[in-house]
């Protein structure tokens, strides 16, 4: 692992600032995009074009009473909302935003991302259990089952990307896409990863953990004030993190298409600006896609979600991994 330098701290500070603010931006964008899709106006009262609406929402949550169930597990009920926020913040440590613009390069950075990203479900599950409510408990159990179901194909999709580079470093995975993005070399893995990322974020059509028509509010039924606000913040932070991971593993990270063939040499400042701009635009596109899908596709039934994960995506991801391994081995030893 590389030592943490002053540049690393600067990058970390900027990344955390952007991630925390991206949640407010994503909330506003969700409302405006969903309004456009449904042919209505969306927020347009609080500030110009409704831009101050996210701040009004935060103020409203701060002024609400913080209610804890009398027979719930109060300590765990309080800690649970913090877990998904912290895990979302931890992921930015190994994501490269440009050439040399990352906090640290861990040799097992891919494993770190998968491990930390999967820890967020503990907050949802513990919150549902600690609320001492049947609706909250069902939402928490659904979250655990859904995470297990889709973490496996997601991991196999990432493993199929590692075959091309032979390294668990996220930096190496991104650099290997300078000429060919993984979406071109591994389209099946890309589709599996994107669908699994949507399921991991617990958003429509995979929002079985909330399912207000069935479970009132799911795991956060008994939450109010800023505890609910933390869960709300974590959801949108994971949308942004999911968009970053899709960009990093399958869409070249900060690289332009086929950049190794045509992009000329640039100064360090110009290159840094270009890299960050490219990475940001890709992330914004996928965050928009999260919103687009939520307001386009209806919620799946629970048996459909389980069937898709276990009977479709997992076998296909394993076969895709084996097929790519055979092709790469044959290319390196017989055709290359």
Coordinates of C-alpha atoms in Angstrom, one line a residue, residues 8-289:
X8 CA -4.0 12.2 -0.7
X9 CA -5.5 14.2 2.2
X10 CA -6.5 17.0 -0.2
X11 CA -8.1 14.5 -2.6
X12 CA -9.9 12.8 0.3
X13 CA -11.2 16.1 1.6
X14 CA -12.5 17.2 -1.8
X15 CA -14.0 13.7 -2.4
X16 CA -15.8 13.7 0.9
X17 CA -17.1 17.2 0.4
X18 CA -18.4 16.3 -3.0
X19 CA -20.0 13.1 -1.8
X20 CA -21.8 14.7 1.1
X21 CA -23.1 17.5 -1.2
X22 CA -23.9 15.1 -4.0
X23 CA -26.7 13.7 -1.9
X24 CA -28.5 17.0 -1.7
X25 CA -27.9 17.5 -5.5
X26 CA -29.2 14.0 -6.2
X27 CA -32.4 14.7 -4.1
X28 CA -33.1 17.8 -6.1
X29 CA -32.2 16.1 -9.4
X30 CA -34.5 13.2 -8.5
X31 CA -37.4 15.5 -7.9
X32 CA -36.9 17.5 -11.1
X33 CA -36.3 14.5 -13.3
X34 CA -39.3 12.5 -11.9
X35 CA -41.4 15.6 -12.4
X36 CA -40.3 15.8 -16.0
X37 CA -41.0 12.1 -16.6
X38 CA -44.5 12.5 -15.1
X39 CA -45.3 15.8 -16.8
X40 CA -45.4 18.0 -13.7
X41 CA -43.4 20.8 -12.3
X42 CA -41.5 19.5 -9.3
X43 CA -40.0 21.8 -6.7
X44 CA -40.3 25.5 -7.8
X45 CA -41.2 27.5 -4.8
X46 CA -38.3 27.5 -2.3
X47 CA -35.6 29.5 -4.0
X48 CA -35.1 30.0 -7.7
X49 CA -36.3 26.9 -9.5
X50 CA -36.7 25.2 -6.1
X51 CA -33.0 25.0 -5.6
X52 CA -33.3 25.6 -1.8
X53 CA -35.7 22.7 -1.4
X54 CA -33.0 20.2 -0.1
X55 CA -32.0 22.8 2.6
X56 CA -35.6 23.2 3.6
X57 CA -35.9 19.4 3.9
X58 CA -32.9 19.2 6.2
X59 CA -34.3 22.1 8.3
X60 CA -37.6 20.3 8.5
X61 CA -35.9 17.0 9.7
X62 CA -33.9 18.9 12.3
X63 CA -37.1 20.5 13.8
X64 CA -39.0 17.2 13.9
X65 CA -39.2 15.2 17.2
X66 CA -36.8 12.3 17.5
X67 CA -39.0 9.4 18.5
X68 CA -37.5 6.1 19.7
X69 CA -39.7 3.0 20.2
X70 CA -40.3 2.5 24.0
X71 CA -39.7 -1.3 23.7
X72 CA -37.0 -1.1 21.0
X73 CA -33.2 -1.5 21.5
X74 CA -32.4 2.2 21.9
X75 CA -28.6 2.1 21.5
X76 CA -28.7 0.0 18.4
X77 CA -31.7 2.0 17.1
X78 CA -29.5 5.1 17.4
X79 CA -26.3 3.6 15.9
X80 CA -27.9 1.8 12.9
X81 CA -28.5 5.0 10.7
X82 CA -24.8 5.9 11.0
X83 CA -23.5 2.6 9.5
X84 CA -24.6 3.0 5.9
X85 CA -23.4 6.6 5.8
X86 CA -19.9 5.7 7.2
X87 CA -19.6 2.7 4.8
X88 CA -20.4 5.0 1.8
X89 CA -17.8 7.5 2.9
X90 CA -15.2 4.8 3.3
X91 CA -15.4 3.7 -0.3
X92 CA -13.9 6.9 -1.7
X93 CA -10.5 6.0 -0.3
X94 CA -9.6 3.7 -3.2
X95 CA -11.6 5.2 -6.1
X96 CA -9.3 7.1 -8.6
X97 CA -10.8 10.4 -9.8
X98 CA -7.9 11.0 -12.2
X99 CA -4.3 10.1 -13.0
X100 CA -2.7 10.1 -9.5
X101 CA -5.8 11.6 -7.9
X102 CA -6.7 9.0 -5.3
X103 CA -6.3 8.7 -1.6
X104 CA -4.4 5.4 -1.6
X105 CA -3.6 2.4 -3.8
X106 CA -4.3 -0.7 -1.8
X107 CA -3.1 -4.0 -3.3
X108 CA -6.4 -5.5 -2.5
X109 CA -8.5 -2.4 -3.3
X110 CA -11.2 -4.4 -5.2
X111 CA -11.7 -6.6 -2.2
X112 CA -11.8 -3.6 0.1
X113 CA -14.5 -2.0 -2.1
X114 CA -16.7 -5.1 -2.1
X115 CA -16.3 -5.6 1.6
X116 CA -17.0 -2.1 2.6
X117 CA -19.9 -1.7 0.2
X118 CA -21.6 -4.8 1.6
X119 CA -21.4 -3.6 5.2
X120 CA -24.1 -1.0 4.6
X121 CA -26.8 -3.6 4.9
X122 CA -26.0 -4.1 8.6
X123 CA -27.4 -0.6 9.3
X124 CA -30.6 -1.5 7.5
X125 CA -31.0 -4.9 9.2
X126 CA -30.1 -3.7 12.7
X127 CA -32.4 -0.7 12.3
X128 CA -35.3 -3.0 11.4
X129 CA -34.5 -5.4 14.3
X130 CA -33.9 -2.7 16.9
X131 CA -37.2 -0.9 16.1
X132 CA -39.2 -3.9 17.6
X133 CA -41.8 -3.6 14.9
X134 CA -43.0 -6.3 12.6
X135 CA -42.9 -4.1 9.5
X136 CA -39.4 -2.9 10.3
X137 CA -38.2 -6.4 11.0
X138 CA -39.6 -7.7 7.7
X139 CA -37.9 -4.8 5.9
X140 CA -34.5 -5.6 7.6
X141 CA -34.8 -9.3 6.7
X142 CA -35.6 -8.5 3.1
X143 CA -32.5 -6.3 3.0
X144 CA -30.3 -9.1 4.2
X145 CA -31.8 -11.6 1.8
X146 CA -31.5 -9.2 -1.2
X147 CA -27.9 -8.2 -0.4
X148 CA -26.8 -11.9 -0.2
X149 CA -28.7 -12.7 -3.5
X150 CA -27.1 -9.9 -5.5
X151 CA -23.6 -9.6 -3.8
X152 CA -22.6 -12.9 -5.4
X153 CA -23.3 -12.0 -9.1
X154 CA -21.9 -8.5 -8.4
X155 CA -18.7 -10.1 -7.1
X156 CA -18.4 -12.5 -10.0
X157 CA -18.9 -9.5 -12.5
X158 CA -16.0 -7.7 -10.8
X159 CA -13.9 -10.9 -10.8
X160 CA -14.4 -11.2 -14.6
X161 CA -12.8 -7.7 -14.9
X162 CA -9.8 -8.7 -12.8
X163 CA -9.1 -11.5 -15.4
X164 CA -8.0 -8.8 -17.9
X165 CA -5.5 -7.1 -15.6
X166 CA -4.4 -9.8 -13.1
X167 CA -4.4 -7.4 -10.2
X168 CA -6.8 -6.5 -7.3
X169 CA -5.7 -2.9 -7.4
X170 CA -8.5 -0.5 -8.5
X171 CA -5.9 1.7 -10.0
X172 CA -4.7 -1.2 -12.2
X173 CA -8.2 -2.0 -13.2
X174 CA -8.8 1.6 -14.4
X175 CA -5.5 1.8 -16.2
X176 CA -6.2 -1.4 -18.1
X177 CA -9.1 0.4 -19.7
X178 CA -7.0 3.1 -21.3
X179 CA -7.4 1.4 -24.7
X180 CA -10.5 -0.8 -24.3
X181 CA -13.2 -0.3 -21.7
X182 CA -14.5 -3.4 -19.9
X183 CA -18.1 -2.7 -21.2
X184 CA -16.7 -3.7 -24.7
X185 CA -14.5 -6.6 -23.5
X186 CA -17.0 -7.9 -21.0
X187 CA -20.6 -6.7 -21.8
X188 CA -22.3 -9.6 -20.0
X189 CA -20.4 -8.8 -16.8
X190 CA -21.3 -5.1 -17.2
X191 CA -25.0 -5.8 -17.4
X192 CA -24.9 -8.1 -14.4
X193 CA -22.9 -5.5 -12.4
X194 CA -25.3 -2.7 -13.3
X195 CA -28.4 -4.6 -12.3
X196 CA -26.8 -5.9 -9.1
X197 CA -25.8 -2.3 -8.2
X198 CA -29.4 -1.2 -8.6
X199 CA -30.4 -4.0 -6.3
X200 CA -27.7 -3.2 -3.8
X201 CA -28.9 0.4 -3.6
X202 CA -32.4 -0.8 -2.6
X203 CA -34.1 1.4 -5.2
X204 CA -37.1 0.8 -7.5
X205 CA -37.6 -1.8 -9.0
X206 CA -35.7 -3.5 -6.1
X207 CA -37.0 -1.4 -3.2
X208 CA -38.5 -4.4 -1.4
X209 CA -37.0 -3.3 1.9
X210 CA -39.3 -0.3 2.0
X211 CA -42.3 -1.3 -0.1
X212 CA -44.6 1.2 1.5
X213 CA -47.8 -0.5 0.1
X214 CA -46.8 -3.6 2.0
X215 CA -44.6 -2.6 4.9
X216 CA -45.6 1.0 5.7
X217 CA -42.0 2.2 5.4
X218 CA -40.0 -1.0 5.9
X219 CA -36.9 -0.8 8.0
X220 CA -37.2 2.9 8.7
X221 CA -40.9 2.9 9.8
X222 CA -40.0 3.8 13.4
X223 CA -37.4 6.4 12.5
X224 CA -37.9 10.2 12.5
X225 CA -36.0 13.4 12.6
X226 CA -32.3 13.2 11.6
X227 CA -32.1 9.4 12.2
X228 CA -34.4 9.1 9.3
X229 CA -32.4 11.8 7.5
X230 CA -29.3 9.7 7.9
X231 CA -30.9 6.7 6.1
X232 CA -32.2 9.1 3.5
X233 CA -28.7 10.6 3.0
X234 CA -27.2 7.1 2.9
X235 CA -29.5 6.0 0.1
X236 CA -28.4 8.8 -2.2
X237 CA -24.8 8.5 -1.2
X238 CA -24.9 4.8 -2.3
X239 CA -26.5 5.9 -5.6
X240 CA -23.5 8.2 -6.2
X241 CA -21.1 5.5 -5.0
X242 CA -22.8 2.9 -7.3
X243 CA -22.5 5.3 -10.2
X244 CA -18.8 5.7 -9.4
X245 CA -18.2 2.0 -9.3
X246 CA -20.0 1.3 -12.6
X247 CA -17.8 4.0 -14.1
X248 CA -14.6 2.6 -12.5
X249 CA -15.0 -1.0 -13.4
X250 CA -16.7 -1.0 -16.7
X251 CA -16.6 2.5 -18.3
X252 CA -13.0 3.4 -18.2
X253 CA -12.9 5.4 -15.0
X254 CA -11.4 8.8 -15.9
X255 CA -10.3 7.6 -19.4
X256 CA -12.0 8.8 -22.6
X257 CA -12.9 6.1 -25.2
X258 CA -9.8 4.6 -26.7
X259 CA -7.8 7.4 -25.1
X260 CA -4.5 5.4 -25.4
X261 CA -4.8 5.6 -29.2
X262 CA -5.5 9.3 -29.8
X263 CA -5.2 11.4 -26.7
X264 CA -2.0 13.6 -26.9
X265 CA 0.4 14.2 -24.0
X266 CA -0.9 17.0 -21.7
X267 CA 0.4 19.1 -18.8
X268 CA -0.3 17.8 -15.4
X269 CA -2.9 20.5 -14.5
X270 CA -4.8 20.1 -17.8
X271 CA -4.7 16.3 -17.5
X272 CA -6.1 16.5 -13.9
X273 CA -8.9 18.8 -15.0
X274 CA -9.8 16.6 -17.9
X275 CA -9.7 13.4 -15.9
X276 CA -11.9 14.7 -13.1
X277 CA -14.3 16.2 -15.6
X278 CA -14.6 12.9 -17.5
X279 CA -15.1 10.9 -14.3
X280 CA -17.7 13.4 -13.0
X281 CA -19.7 13.4 -16.3
X282 CA -19.8 9.6 -16.3
X283 CA -20.9 9.5 -12.7
X284 CA -23.6 12.0 -13.3
X285 CA -24.9 10.0 -16.3
X286 CA -25.2 6.9 -14.2
X287 CA -26.8 8.7 -11.3
X288 CA -29.4 10.0 -13.8
X289 CA -29.9 6.4 -15.0

